[in-house]
Amino acid sequence: VNAKIVLLPGDGIGPEVTEEGRKILVEVAEKFGHKFEFESHPIGGNAIDDFGDPLPEATLNACRNADGILLGAVGGPKWDDPTAKTRPEAGLLKIRKELGLFANLRPITTHEFLLDSSPLRREIVEGTDIFFVRELTGGIYFGDSNLEQNADGSETATSTMVYSTHEIERVVRVAAKAAQGRSGHLTSVDKANVLEASRLWRKVAERVVREEFPDLKYDVVLVDAMAMHLISRPSTFDVVVTGNMFGDILTDEGSMLPGSMGLLPSASLGSDGPGLYEPIHGSAPDIAGLGIANPLATILAAAMLLRHSLNLDDEAKAIEAAVDAVLSAGHRTKDLAKDGEVSLGTIEMGQKVIEALNS
Amino acid sequence: VNAKIVLLPGDGIGPEVTEEGRKILVEVAEKFGHKFEFESHPIGGNAIDDFGDPLPEATLNACRNADGILLGAVGGPKWDDPTAKTRPEAGLLKIRKELGLFANLRPITTHEFLLDSSPLRREIVEGTDIFFVRELTGGIYFGDSNLEQNADGSETATSTMVYSTHEIERVVRVAAKAAQGRSGHLTSVDKANVLEASRLWRKVAERVVREEFPDLKYDVVLVDAMAMHLISRPSTFDVVVTGNMFGDILTDEGSMLPGSMGLLPSASLGSDGPGLYEPIHGSAPDIAGLGIANPLATILAAAMLLRHSLNLDDEAKAIEAAVDAVLSAGHRTKDLAKDGEVSLGTIEMGQKVIEALNS
Ligand SMILES: [Mg+2]
Ligand SMILES: [Mg+2]
C-alpha cells in the first residue's frame, strides 16, 4: 500500500524514540513492498517555543491528511510554569479532539523476562494479555461542570458524566472488532448498579454485541470489582471496554502489571481519518539526548499503526515478533536491564529489532 | 463507661460472627470495668421475611438510641429475585442514610502469615497499613441523574458528581483526626486536573488541613495514579481520604492486598450519634450454619466500635493485639488455613481470642 505517515517527535526523548519508529516502518515498507511517505511536524513544548502554539495549524493540517500519526511524547519542566498561557499537553488534547479520536486502545502485554519485576506475583500475572478500549472523548471528563457560591458562603461543585447511545455504540464496536481478532472474549466495565449513565452504557453495549457480534463471549463487570480482578486474576481478561474515567483509572492500574512501562504502546482512533499512535511513557526530560531511551514502546506503537490504520496485520505481527525475539535474546535498554547487565542504547536497540525483522 | 450496643446479626453467617463480636465485647467490659447493654434487632433478608421490611422501624429506632451498632451481613440467594419489592441491601442503604453515616473507614492491614497469599509480591505488600476514609453519602452515587430520549430515537444519560464545602470538610476532619492518632500522614485523592467537583474537594481539603491540622504531613494524589501506587508502593501510605466513587474503587482494589478479606473490618460514622461497624465480607450463604465462618473481621469491627464510638482506644488495641496473638500462634479458620492445616470453627476461634485477651 501507499501511505502518508506523519511523525510528531515532540519533546524530551520523543525525537529519539520516534526516529526508531520511523526506521522500523521504512524497513517494513521495503520488506513487504509498501510505499510510506513521512513528514515530521512540531507538537508540544518545542512548538510553543517556535510558534507560540503547542499544536500549530500546519501540524494539524498535516495530521488531517495523513493515514497514520506516530507521536513521541510532549512536555517537560521547561513548560511547567502554571502561569503560562498554554501547555504542551494542550496540543495532545486538541489533536484528539480535532481528529475525533474517541477510542483509546491500550494493550497490556506481559513478557517472561519481566515477570519478576511486576508488583504482582509471577503466577498471578503470567499470561496476562489485556486489550483495553477506553472511550476518550465523552463521559465525566467532558460533561458540563459548575461551581456555585451558596448563600452561606459555602460552595457546591458539580461534574456531569454523560453518555449517549451513539458514543457508546461506536466504541463498543471498536472493542468488539478487536475481540474478534483476538480470543473472542469481550468484557464491558461500568457501574450500572448505581449510575444512570452506566445503565445506558450497559444497555447499549449489550444490544450492540447481541445484534452485531453474537459470537463473542461477552460479560459485564462493575468498575470496583474490576479494580480487584485486575490484580487477582488479570490473565482471565481479553478485550475490556469501558468509559473515559473508568478507563483512565483501570488502564493506569493495568500499566503496572508488566513490570515496566517501557514496552507499552497505545493508539487513539476515530471513525475515519488517521489514528494517533504513541508510547504510554512520557518525555523523560532527565534522559533526553543521552541516547539511552527505550524505543520499543514506540516501535510497538508503529506496529499498531500498521494494524489499525493501514490494515497490515501481518506486518504488525512481524514487528511484534521481532521485538519479542530481541527481548528473548536478552537485549535490554538501560531501563530494562538488571544491575550489572549490559544495556544497549536507543539506536542500537532499534537496529536489533530491524535485524530480527529481517532474519 | 456505660454503653448501649445494638447488634444487627442479619443473614447467612451474620448471626454466627456477630455472636463472637458480642462475646469479645462482654469480655472487654468485664476486664476493663465497663457496662455494655446489648439489644439484637432484625435487618436484611430475615427482616423482609418476618416484617416485609429490610429495616423495620423498631430496628431503626433502637439504632438511633444506641452508642454503637455491630452488624453481621445481609443478603442471600433467597432474596435475589429482581422482581421483589425490596432487597436486603436496601436496609443497609437506609440505615446509613437515616443515621447520616457520611464517613466510611476501611483499614487495610497486612499480616505476616498471609503475605504469601497476597496477589502482590511479599516485598511490595509487606508493612502495608492503610486507613481509607471514604465519603459515603455524597458524590456521583447520590447526585442528580437523568435519562433523556432524543429526537432521533437515541438516548442520553447523565449522572452528576456533586460535592459541597461542608461535606468535604467533615470527612476530611474525620480522616485528619485518624491521621493524628496514627503516623500523621494524610493523603487526599481526587481528579482535580480534570473535574470541577474534585477541584473544590482539593481546595477545601487543603484549607482544612492547613488551618486545623497543620502538623500533618499532607499530600494529594490523582485517582488514576493512586490506582497504580496502591499496587506499586502500598506501604508508603497511611490515611487516605477520598470521595465516594473513588473510595469505592480504591478500597475494593486495596482489599485484595492482605491476601484475605476475612480479617478486614469497616466502620461508618456520622457527625454524632452511633457508628455502624461490620466486617467487609458478605453473608456467605453457602457456609451459613456450618459453624466454620471466620469471626475475626467482626471481632476487629467490635474493636473499631470501642475506639471510634466509645473512645476506648486501649480496649480496642487489646482486642487487636489478641487477634494478632491468635494468628501468630498459628490458629486458623477454614478460609485462612492452607491445605492440610487444621482449622478452628467460628466459636473455637472466638474463644481463642478471648483467651488471648485475658492472658
Ligand atoms: Mg491517567
Ligand atoms: Mg465496591
XYZ file of C-alpha atoms and ligand atoms in Angstrom:
720
model
C 0.000 0.000 0.000
C 0.881 3.672 -0.252
C 0.577 5.591 2.963
C 1.330 9.009 4.316
C 2.651 8.882 7.861
C 3.051 11.980 9.981
C 5.715 11.914 12.676
C 5.246 14.118 15.739
C 8.507 13.679 17.652
C 7.617 16.197 20.381
C 9.815 16.887 23.406
C 12.381 15.163 25.608
C 13.167 11.655 24.399
C 10.307 11.926 21.878
C 12.546 12.623 18.849
C 14.938 9.778 19.692
C 12.261 7.103 20.024
C 10.172 8.393 17.112
C 13.212 8.081 14.849
C 13.475 4.372 15.712
C 9.745 4.008 14.997
C 10.301 5.615 11.612
C 13.209 3.320 10.809
C 11.207 0.170 11.502
C 8.408 1.439 9.253
C 10.921 2.132 6.470
C 12.187 -1.411 6.884
C 8.675 -2.890 6.794
C 7.888 -0.928 3.625
C 10.975 -2.310 1.940
C 10.469 -5.884 3.129
C 6.749 -6.086 2.328
C 6.701 -3.861 -0.764
C 4.818 -0.829 0.543
C 5.463 2.836 -0.009
C 5.375 5.035 3.083
C 5.910 8.768 2.875
C 6.977 10.538 6.062
C 6.527 14.113 7.203
C 7.698 15.406 10.547
C 5.895 18.220 12.405
C 6.273 20.075 15.687
C 3.968 19.494 18.681
C 4.199 20.247 22.389
C 6.781 22.371 24.165
C 9.097 22.896 21.202
C 6.089 24.062 19.174
C 5.264 26.558 21.911
C 8.852 27.826 21.767
C 8.916 28.152 17.993
C 5.308 29.032 17.131
C 3.637 30.007 20.407
C 1.210 27.134 19.940
C 1.519 23.511 21.136
C -0.371 22.383 18.034
C 0.436 24.715 15.120
C -2.102 24.850 12.319
C 0.386 23.304 9.867
C 0.823 20.301 12.158
C -2.902 19.796 12.478
C -3.432 20.076 8.719
C -0.695 17.562 8.022
C -2.317 15.174 10.524
C -5.709 15.543 8.879
C -4.196 14.467 5.569
C -2.222 11.562 6.998
C -3.062 7.861 7.052
C -1.466 7.431 10.445
C 0.329 9.544 13.026
C 3.255 8.428 15.163
C 3.849 10.572 18.245
C 6.807 10.526 20.618
C 5.975 12.435 23.778
C 5.335 16.016 24.879
C 6.139 18.121 27.918
C 8.960 18.853 30.309
C 9.929 21.120 33.209
C 10.723 23.972 30.828
C 6.990 24.376 30.101
C 5.631 23.566 33.559
C 5.075 27.175 34.659
C 1.465 27.172 35.923
C 1.029 30.806 34.831
C 1.941 30.008 31.236
C -0.652 30.793 28.547
C -0.610 27.262 27.238
C 0.989 23.919 27.964
C 2.454 21.134 25.823
C -0.332 18.736 26.872
C -2.902 21.114 25.375
C -1.512 20.141 21.975
C -2.321 16.496 22.622
C -5.831 17.225 23.881
C -6.501 19.414 20.872
C -5.309 16.916 18.290
C -7.510 14.200 19.843
C -10.485 16.492 19.749
C -9.880 17.835 16.240
C -9.432 14.358 14.789
C -12.367 12.909 16.762
C -10.219 10.206 18.348
C -12.871 8.590 20.550
C -11.334 5.165 21.167
C -8.118 4.726 23.110
C -6.539 1.284 22.721
C -4.140 0.193 25.440
C -2.722 -3.324 25.189
C -1.234 -4.665 28.423
C 1.131 -7.445 27.485
C 3.500 -9.319 29.740
C 6.936 -10.652 28.900
C 8.536 -13.632 30.555
C 11.788 -11.795 31.338
C 9.932 -9.027 33.163
C 7.632 -11.208 35.253
C 9.805 -10.853 38.331
C 9.704 -7.062 38.022
C 5.917 -6.970 38.246
C 4.481 -5.903 41.611
C 2.210 -8.936 41.227
C 3.396 -12.441 41.923
C 4.624 -14.297 38.880
C 1.891 -16.957 38.977
C -0.818 -14.266 39.062
C 0.460 -12.040 36.277
C 1.848 -14.727 33.962
C -0.045 -14.942 30.683
C -1.741 -11.572 31.098
C -2.633 -10.069 27.734
C -5.378 -7.476 28.047
C -6.553 -5.152 25.319
C -8.209 -2.130 26.915
C -10.510 0.056 24.841
C -11.266 3.301 26.656
C -13.808 5.845 25.453
C -11.781 9.033 25.111
C -13.957 11.986 24.165
C -17.037 11.669 26.382
C -18.080 10.906 29.928
C -17.429 12.975 33.016
C -14.175 14.492 31.709
C -16.166 16.299 29.011
C -19.594 16.774 30.594
C -20.949 20.042 31.983
C -19.403 21.293 35.166
C -20.308 24.057 37.521
C -19.095 25.877 40.626
C -21.712 27.702 42.658
C -21.449 30.115 45.575
C -24.100 29.349 48.160
C -25.822 31.954 50.321
C -23.943 30.823 53.443
C -20.556 31.352 51.799
C -20.026 27.674 51.028
C -19.574 26.362 47.502
C -21.064 23.488 45.532
C -19.265 21.969 42.557
C -20.638 19.539 40.000
C -19.187 17.461 37.190
C -21.517 15.556 34.911
C -20.943 12.117 33.469
C -22.832 11.980 30.200
C -23.086 9.280 27.545
C -25.321 8.978 24.508
C -26.312 5.912 22.513
C -24.124 6.754 19.527
C -20.984 7.377 21.602
C -21.353 4.018 23.306
C -22.157 2.116 20.122
C -19.084 3.264 18.231
C -16.537 2.495 20.951
C -18.128 -0.873 21.714
C -17.873 -1.717 18.009
C -14.158 -0.913 18.044
C -13.701 -3.187 21.051
C -15.877 -5.966 19.652
C -13.963 -5.972 16.377
C -10.701 -6.160 18.301
C -12.099 -9.118 20.258
C -12.951 -10.917 17.003
C -9.305 -10.638 16.001
C -8.165 -11.963 19.372
C -9.680 -14.662 21.577
C -13.284 -13.552 21.096
C -13.829 -12.505 24.703
C -15.184 -9.026 25.452
C -15.765 -7.566 28.917
C -17.627 -4.306 29.428
C -16.963 -2.407 32.650
C -19.479 0.003 34.147
C -21.203 0.958 37.397
C -24.725 0.150 36.254
C -25.889 -0.808 39.737
C -25.685 2.846 40.740
C -25.176 5.230 37.806
C -27.789 6.126 35.195
C -25.021 6.892 32.675
C -23.689 3.373 33.255
C -27.109 1.802 32.872
C -27.370 3.290 29.381
C -23.801 2.131 28.695
C -24.698 -1.419 29.718
C -27.941 -1.487 27.725
C -26.366 -0.187 24.521
C -23.237 -2.351 24.816
C -25.346 -5.467 25.287
C -27.506 -4.644 22.293
C -24.540 -3.941 20.009
C -22.869 -7.217 20.977
C -26.090 -9.246 20.722
C -27.117 -7.830 17.348
C -23.761 -7.350 15.635
C -21.256 -9.630 17.374
C -23.305 -12.596 18.617
C -20.335 -14.972 18.517
C -18.328 -13.154 21.151
C -18.113 -14.373 24.700
C -19.447 -11.283 26.453
C -19.593 -10.339 30.111
C -20.016 -7.250 32.272
C -18.071 -6.341 35.404
C -18.569 -3.451 37.822
C -15.681 -0.982 37.944
C -14.905 -1.581 41.623
C -14.840 -5.336 41.084
C -12.645 -4.845 38.003
C -10.116 -2.905 40.090
C -9.896 -6.071 42.210
C -9.869 -8.611 39.376
C -7.075 -6.721 37.591
C -4.745 -7.703 40.403
C -6.278 -11.015 41.487
C -6.849 -12.637 38.069
C -5.602 -10.381 35.261
C -4.893 -13.278 32.910
C -8.623 -14.103 32.609
C -9.414 -10.990 30.556
C -9.004 -10.353 26.848
C -10.647 -7.191 25.470
C -12.054 -4.781 28.062
C -14.184 -1.804 27.007
C -15.160 0.995 29.347
C -15.916 4.714 29.674
C -13.424 7.529 29.846
C -12.844 7.900 33.601
C -13.117 4.210 34.449
C -10.720 3.521 31.598
C -8.311 6.157 32.874
C -8.180 4.514 36.298
C -8.119 0.897 35.109
C -5.550 1.305 32.320
C -3.215 3.110 34.700
C -3.663 0.329 37.259
C -3.111 -2.200 34.481
C 0.055 -0.457 33.264
C 1.770 -1.574 36.480
C 1.291 -5.252 35.691
C 4.012 -5.928 33.099
C 6.799 -4.663 35.366
C 7.805 -1.848 33.004
C 6.003 0.868 31.089
C 8.809 0.879 28.540
C 7.089 -1.692 26.365
C 3.529 -0.346 26.289
C 2.139 1.383 23.189
C -1.261 2.984 22.770
C -3.485 4.072 19.930
C -6.316 6.565 19.602
C -8.800 6.029 16.799
C -11.653 7.987 15.277
C -14.495 6.963 12.949
C -12.419 7.543 9.879
C -9.298 9.573 9.274
C -5.929 8.780 10.782
C -5.239 7.152 14.126
C -2.675 8.514 16.566
C -0.043 6.079 17.894
C 2.331 6.655 20.776
C 4.190 5.033 23.652
C 2.406 5.439 27.026
C 5.610 6.641 28.683
C 6.331 10.362 28.896
C 9.047 12.621 27.546
C 11.569 11.691 30.282
C 13.451 15.007 30.085
C 16.080 13.715 32.545
C 17.497 11.310 29.948
C 16.700 13.281 26.786
C 19.596 13.438 24.349
C 21.648 10.775 26.129
C 20.817 8.111 23.565
C 19.652 5.636 26.199
C 15.850 5.905 25.894
C 13.966 2.680 25.240
C 12.442 2.840 21.725
C 10.441 -0.398 21.980
C 7.085 1.087 23.046
C 7.279 3.456 20.074
C 8.258 0.613 17.753
C 5.260 -1.352 19.060
C 3.101 1.756 18.522
C 4.305 1.731 14.903
C 3.114 -1.884 14.689
C -0.321 -0.790 15.958
C -0.363 1.914 13.282
C 0.163 -0.736 10.623
C -2.594 -2.943 12.054
C -5.275 -0.388 12.898
C -4.771 2.394 10.336
C -3.297 0.549 7.350
C -4.903 -2.847 7.906
C -1.479 -4.519 7.648
C -1.826 -7.196 10.294
C 0.990 -9.456 9.050
C 3.382 -6.538 9.042
C 2.335 -5.553 12.574
C 2.864 -9.122 13.746
C 6.292 -9.182 12.140
C 7.366 -6.153 14.182
C 5.892 -7.607 17.375
C 7.676 -10.900 16.755
C 10.936 -9.049 16.126
C 10.613 -7.195 19.438
C 9.868 -10.465 21.205
C 12.887 -12.093 19.613
C 15.188 -9.258 20.632
C 13.958 -9.394 24.229
C 14.157 -13.183 24.317
C 17.755 -12.947 23.110
C 18.463 -10.910 26.225
C 18.917 -7.461 24.716
C 17.960 -4.683 27.117
C 17.901 -0.927 27.190
C 19.024 0.702 30.439
C 15.506 0.890 31.926
C 15.030 -2.865 31.409
C 18.485 -4.066 32.411
C 19.096 -5.599 35.808
C 22.043 -4.410 37.899
C 25.251 -5.386 36.151
C 23.564 -6.342 32.880
C 24.941 -4.763 29.726
C 22.485 -2.364 28.107
C 22.012 -1.084 24.583
C 21.431 2.496 23.511
C 18.322 3.726 21.696
C 19.788 3.363 18.210
C 21.433 0.017 18.919
C 18.144 -1.378 20.211
C 16.305 -0.102 17.140
C 18.941 -1.773 14.985
C 18.496 -5.097 16.811
C 14.770 -5.037 16.054
C 15.466 -4.332 12.377
C 17.914 -7.228 12.267
C 15.355 -9.530 13.892
C 12.720 -8.377 11.404
C 14.989 -9.340 8.536
C 16.242 -12.620 9.899
C -18.260 3.616 80.628
C -21.882 2.601 80.162
C -22.888 1.920 76.604
C -25.833 0.604 74.677
C -24.761 -1.578 71.777
C -27.206 -2.724 69.122
C -26.445 -5.985 67.346
C -27.758 -6.472 63.815
C -26.859 -10.096 63.038
C -28.554 -10.123 59.614
C -28.432 -13.073 57.216
C -26.214 -16.016 56.314
C -23.147 -16.227 58.538
C -24.042 -12.822 60.032
C -25.543 -14.221 63.265
C -22.598 -16.578 63.876
C -19.914 -13.915 63.524
C -21.908 -11.232 65.337
C -22.226 -13.533 68.332
C -18.431 -13.777 68.558
C -18.248 -9.987 68.317
C -20.675 -9.704 71.186
C -18.713 -12.170 73.317
C -15.474 -10.215 72.933
C -17.260 -7.004 73.930
C -18.689 -8.745 77.018
C -15.187 -9.855 77.891
C -13.750 -6.356 77.406
C -16.471 -4.876 79.636
C -15.603 -7.321 82.392
C -11.842 -6.931 82.077
C -11.831 -3.119 81.866
C -14.799 -2.396 84.154
C -17.351 -1.123 81.666
C -21.048 -1.825 81.392
C -22.334 -2.703 77.920
C -26.014 -3.411 77.306
C -26.871 -5.398 74.187
C -30.016 -5.470 72.099
C -30.379 -7.560 68.968
C -32.590 -6.487 66.059
C -33.515 -7.833 62.620
C -32.158 -6.361 59.371
C -31.911 -7.601 55.799
C -33.500 -10.689 54.299
C -34.808 -12.180 57.524
C -36.458 -8.831 58.323
C -38.130 -8.903 54.897
C -39.414 -12.402 55.669
C -40.742 -11.502 59.120
C -41.777 -7.856 58.728
C -41.871 -7.165 54.975
C -39.158 -4.531 55.513
C -35.353 -4.903 55.389
C -35.068 -2.180 58.054
C -38.088 -2.353 60.385
C -38.967 0.819 62.282
C -38.135 -0.833 65.609
C -34.624 -1.676 64.373
C -34.022 1.870 63.197
C -35.293 3.344 66.483
C -33.068 1.053 68.503
C -30.084 2.107 66.363
C -30.849 5.798 66.871
C -30.694 5.266 70.631
C -27.542 3.165 70.584
C -23.941 4.203 71.241
C -22.656 1.797 68.647
C -24.030 -0.750 66.186
C -22.394 -4.048 65.271
C -23.660 -5.560 62.036
C -23.023 -9.054 60.635
C -24.027 -9.191 56.982
C -27.175 -9.085 54.870
C -28.418 -10.800 51.728
C -28.514 -14.189 50.094
C -29.954 -16.016 47.072
C -33.328 -16.353 48.784
C -33.881 -12.600 48.339
C -32.200 -12.137 44.956
C -35.410 -12.122 42.891
C -35.034 -8.977 40.732
C -38.845 -8.514 40.704
C -39.004 -8.372 44.506
C -40.454 -5.231 46.089
C -37.379 -4.694 48.222
C -33.964 -6.208 48.817
C -31.835 -6.877 51.904
C -29.233 -4.316 50.794
C -31.909 -1.604 50.888
C -31.866 -1.986 54.675
C -28.176 -1.138 54.772
C -28.514 1.859 52.467
C -31.430 3.153 54.532
C -29.691 2.841 57.883
C -26.647 4.717 56.534
C -28.882 7.453 55.223
C -31.091 7.709 58.312
C -28.118 7.886 60.662
C -26.197 10.271 58.410
C -23.158 7.966 58.203
C -21.003 10.034 55.870
C -17.553 8.614 56.589
C -16.633 5.044 55.765
C -13.428 3.847 57.450
C -11.668 0.895 55.844
C -8.364 -0.172 57.373
C -6.227 -2.369 55.116
C -3.815 -4.229 57.342
C -1.436 -6.970 56.374
C -0.394 -9.968 58.438
C 2.894 -11.758 58.106
C 1.331 -15.220 57.789
C -0.842 -14.084 54.857
C 1.847 -12.271 52.864
C 2.312 -15.180 50.511
C -1.432 -15.247 49.794
C -1.435 -11.670 48.528
C -1.525 -11.226 44.747
C 1.316 -8.749 45.290
C 4.868 -9.845 45.871
C 5.854 -10.106 49.511
C 8.433 -7.317 49.367
C 5.876 -4.917 47.863
C 2.976 -5.574 50.214
C 4.927 -6.128 53.422
C 4.275 -3.446 56.014
C 1.153 -2.121 54.292
C -1.191 -0.481 56.787
C -3.573 1.919 55.075
C -6.535 3.603 56.706
C -9.016 4.589 53.992
C -11.650 7.206 54.734
C -14.286 7.237 52.006
C -17.036 9.833 51.768
C -20.213 7.760 51.818
C -23.306 9.906 51.331
C -22.379 12.312 48.533
C -20.699 12.434 45.168
C -21.866 10.872 41.932
C -23.705 7.987 43.624
C -26.157 10.474 45.129
C -26.183 13.349 42.601
C -28.941 14.055 40.119
C -29.292 11.657 37.245
C -31.315 11.735 34.098
C -32.246 9.646 31.062
C -33.459 11.510 28.007
C -34.988 10.339 24.733
C -33.551 12.285 21.818
C -35.483 13.216 18.684
C -33.546 10.672 16.583
C -34.508 7.777 18.879
C -31.180 7.730 20.690
C -30.868 8.293 24.428
C -28.615 10.431 26.610
C -27.951 9.556 30.248
C -26.305 11.710 32.879
C -25.063 11.168 36.423
C -23.820 14.137 38.410
C -20.894 14.187 40.795
C -21.635 16.871 43.356
C -19.738 17.993 46.446
C -20.242 20.955 48.748
C -17.810 22.626 51.118
C -19.439 21.240 54.254
C -19.494 17.635 53.014
C -15.804 17.770 52.192
C -14.825 19.497 55.437
C -16.442 16.967 57.719
C -14.999 13.858 56.072
C -11.533 15.405 55.810
C -11.717 16.179 59.538
C -12.502 12.540 60.306
C -9.517 11.471 58.228
C -7.188 14.114 59.656
C -8.079 13.110 63.212
C -7.407 9.489 62.342
C -4.027 10.514 60.924
C -3.158 12.315 64.183
C -3.718 9.042 66.025
C -1.559 7.166 63.534
C 1.648 8.198 61.776
C 0.485 11.742 60.984
C 0.447 11.270 57.224
C -2.703 12.131 55.260
C -3.190 11.698 51.518
C -6.176 13.145 49.696
C -7.162 11.538 46.377
C -9.066 13.417 43.680
C -9.097 14.158 39.963
C -8.597 17.907 40.288
C -6.731 18.185 36.985
C -9.991 17.487 35.174
C -13.068 17.596 37.420
C -14.618 20.740 38.904
C -16.041 18.681 41.788
C -12.511 17.472 42.513
C -11.068 20.978 42.356
C -13.429 22.032 45.141
C -12.518 18.854 47.023
C -8.821 19.688 46.773
C -9.276 23.341 47.751
C -11.392 22.559 50.814
C -9.260 19.614 51.935
C -6.104 21.713 51.743
C -7.690 24.525 53.731
C -8.993 22.209 56.476
C -5.597 20.576 56.871
C -3.682 23.862 56.760
C -5.946 25.636 59.245
C -6.886 22.837 61.620
C -4.224 20.131 61.266
C -1.029 21.964 60.339
C 1.205 19.283 61.860
C 0.136 16.561 59.467
C 2.279 15.509 56.546
C -0.219 16.137 53.769
C -0.172 15.244 50.092
C -2.565 14.894 47.173
C -2.620 12.141 44.554
C -4.748 11.805 41.417
C -7.119 8.829 41.458
C -5.563 7.155 38.418
C -2.084 7.480 39.897
C -3.400 6.142 43.215
C -4.726 3.035 41.468
C -1.113 2.482 40.371
C 0.581 3.351 43.666
C -1.737 1.001 45.581
C -0.059 -1.912 43.853
C 3.435 -0.499 43.302
C 4.105 1.044 46.737
C 1.145 0.439 49.086
C 3.301 0.557 52.205
C 4.059 4.272 51.699
C 0.505 5.374 52.581
C -1.097 5.909 55.966
C -4.506 7.641 55.985
C -6.119 8.163 52.578
C -9.259 10.290 52.220
C -11.330 10.443 49.049
C -14.807 10.829 47.596
C -17.493 8.202 47.355
C -16.849 6.638 43.950
C -13.065 6.930 44.026
C -13.189 5.399 47.511
C -15.395 2.582 46.281
C -12.908 1.665 43.563
C -9.744 2.154 45.618
C -10.898 0.380 48.798
C -12.012 -2.592 46.734
C -8.648 -2.653 44.972
C -6.965 -2.309 48.366
C -8.986 -5.141 49.886
C -7.066 -7.569 47.659
C -3.736 -6.659 49.204
C -3.785 -8.555 52.519
C -4.431 -11.921 50.849
C -7.779 -12.452 52.587
C -10.903 -10.388 53.168
C -11.615 -12.421 56.273
C -9.696 -10.040 58.517
C -10.989 -6.681 57.261
C -13.476 -4.642 59.327
C -15.092 -1.375 58.386
C -16.891 1.458 60.142
C -19.360 4.104 59.047
C -19.562 7.266 61.121
C -21.833 10.285 61.253
C -21.451 13.708 62.894
C -22.827 12.486 66.171
C -24.962 9.501 67.045
C -23.838 5.914 66.779
C -21.382 4.474 64.289
C -22.058 1.275 62.356
C -19.383 -1.444 62.435
C -19.206 -4.526 60.265
C -16.885 -6.963 58.501
C -16.365 -6.162 54.800
C -17.131 -9.768 53.815
C -20.658 -10.734 52.852
C -23.221 -13.140 54.257
C -21.616 -16.221 52.644
C -24.878 -18.205 52.475
C -23.007 -21.294 51.228
C -21.389 -21.823 54.634
C -24.116 -20.342 56.853
C -24.947 -22.511 59.853
C -21.921 -24.770 59.436
C -20.023 -23.130 62.278
C -16.931 -22.558 60.144
C -17.237 -18.832 59.358
C -14.277 -16.641 60.281
C -15.354 -14.257 63.092
C -12.143 -12.189 63.153
C -13.267 -9.342 60.871
C -16.339 -8.889 63.072
C -14.218 -9.043 66.215
C -11.959 -6.374 64.708
C -15.087 -4.355 63.825
C -16.027 -4.557 67.515
C -12.586 -3.133 68.314
C -13.266 -0.237 65.932
C -16.587 0.347 67.717
C -14.732 0.716 71.005
C -12.205 3.126 69.501
C -14.417 5.319 67.340
C -17.782 5.326 69.134
C -16.812 4.825 72.781
C -13.386 6.440 72.714
C -11.859 3.311 74.299
C -8.581 3.112 72.442
C -6.755 0.871 74.936
C -9.597 -1.612 74.839
C -9.590 -1.583 71.019
C -5.853 -2.175 70.981
C -6.260 -5.053 73.433
C -8.641 -6.822 71.038
C -6.392 -6.150 68.058
C -3.390 -7.493 69.969
C -5.363 -10.581 70.948
C -6.289 -11.265 67.316
C -2.649 -10.798 66.309
C -1.522 -13.196 69.031
C -4.024 -15.855 67.965
C -2.919 -15.608 64.347
C 0.758 -15.595 65.289
C 0.177 -18.737 67.310
C -0.959 -20.377 64.085
C -4.676 -20.631 64.713
C -6.726 -20.531 61.518
C -10.325 -20.735 60.450
C -11.044 -22.748 57.335
C -10.790 -19.765 54.957
C -7.306 -18.936 56.268
C -5.912 -22.454 56.584
C -3.550 -23.828 53.993
C -4.168 -27.283 52.524
C -3.728 -29.842 55.259
C -3.651 -27.306 58.095
C -6.021 -27.920 60.995
C -8.740 -25.290 61.203
C -10.899 -23.987 64.023
C -14.641 -23.373 63.955
C -16.256 -19.973 64.475
C -16.861 -20.439 68.201
C -13.450 -22.003 68.848
C -11.739 -19.077 67.115
C -13.767 -16.587 69.144
C -12.750 -18.445 72.288
C -9.059 -18.297 71.337
C -9.278 -14.516 71.029
C -10.944 -14.258 74.440
C -8.195 -16.405 75.939
C -5.535 -14.224 74.338
C -7.275 -11.097 75.626
C -7.131 -12.479 79.136
C -3.604 -13.827 79.036
Mg -4.391 8.509 33.682
Mg -17.475 -1.590 45.981
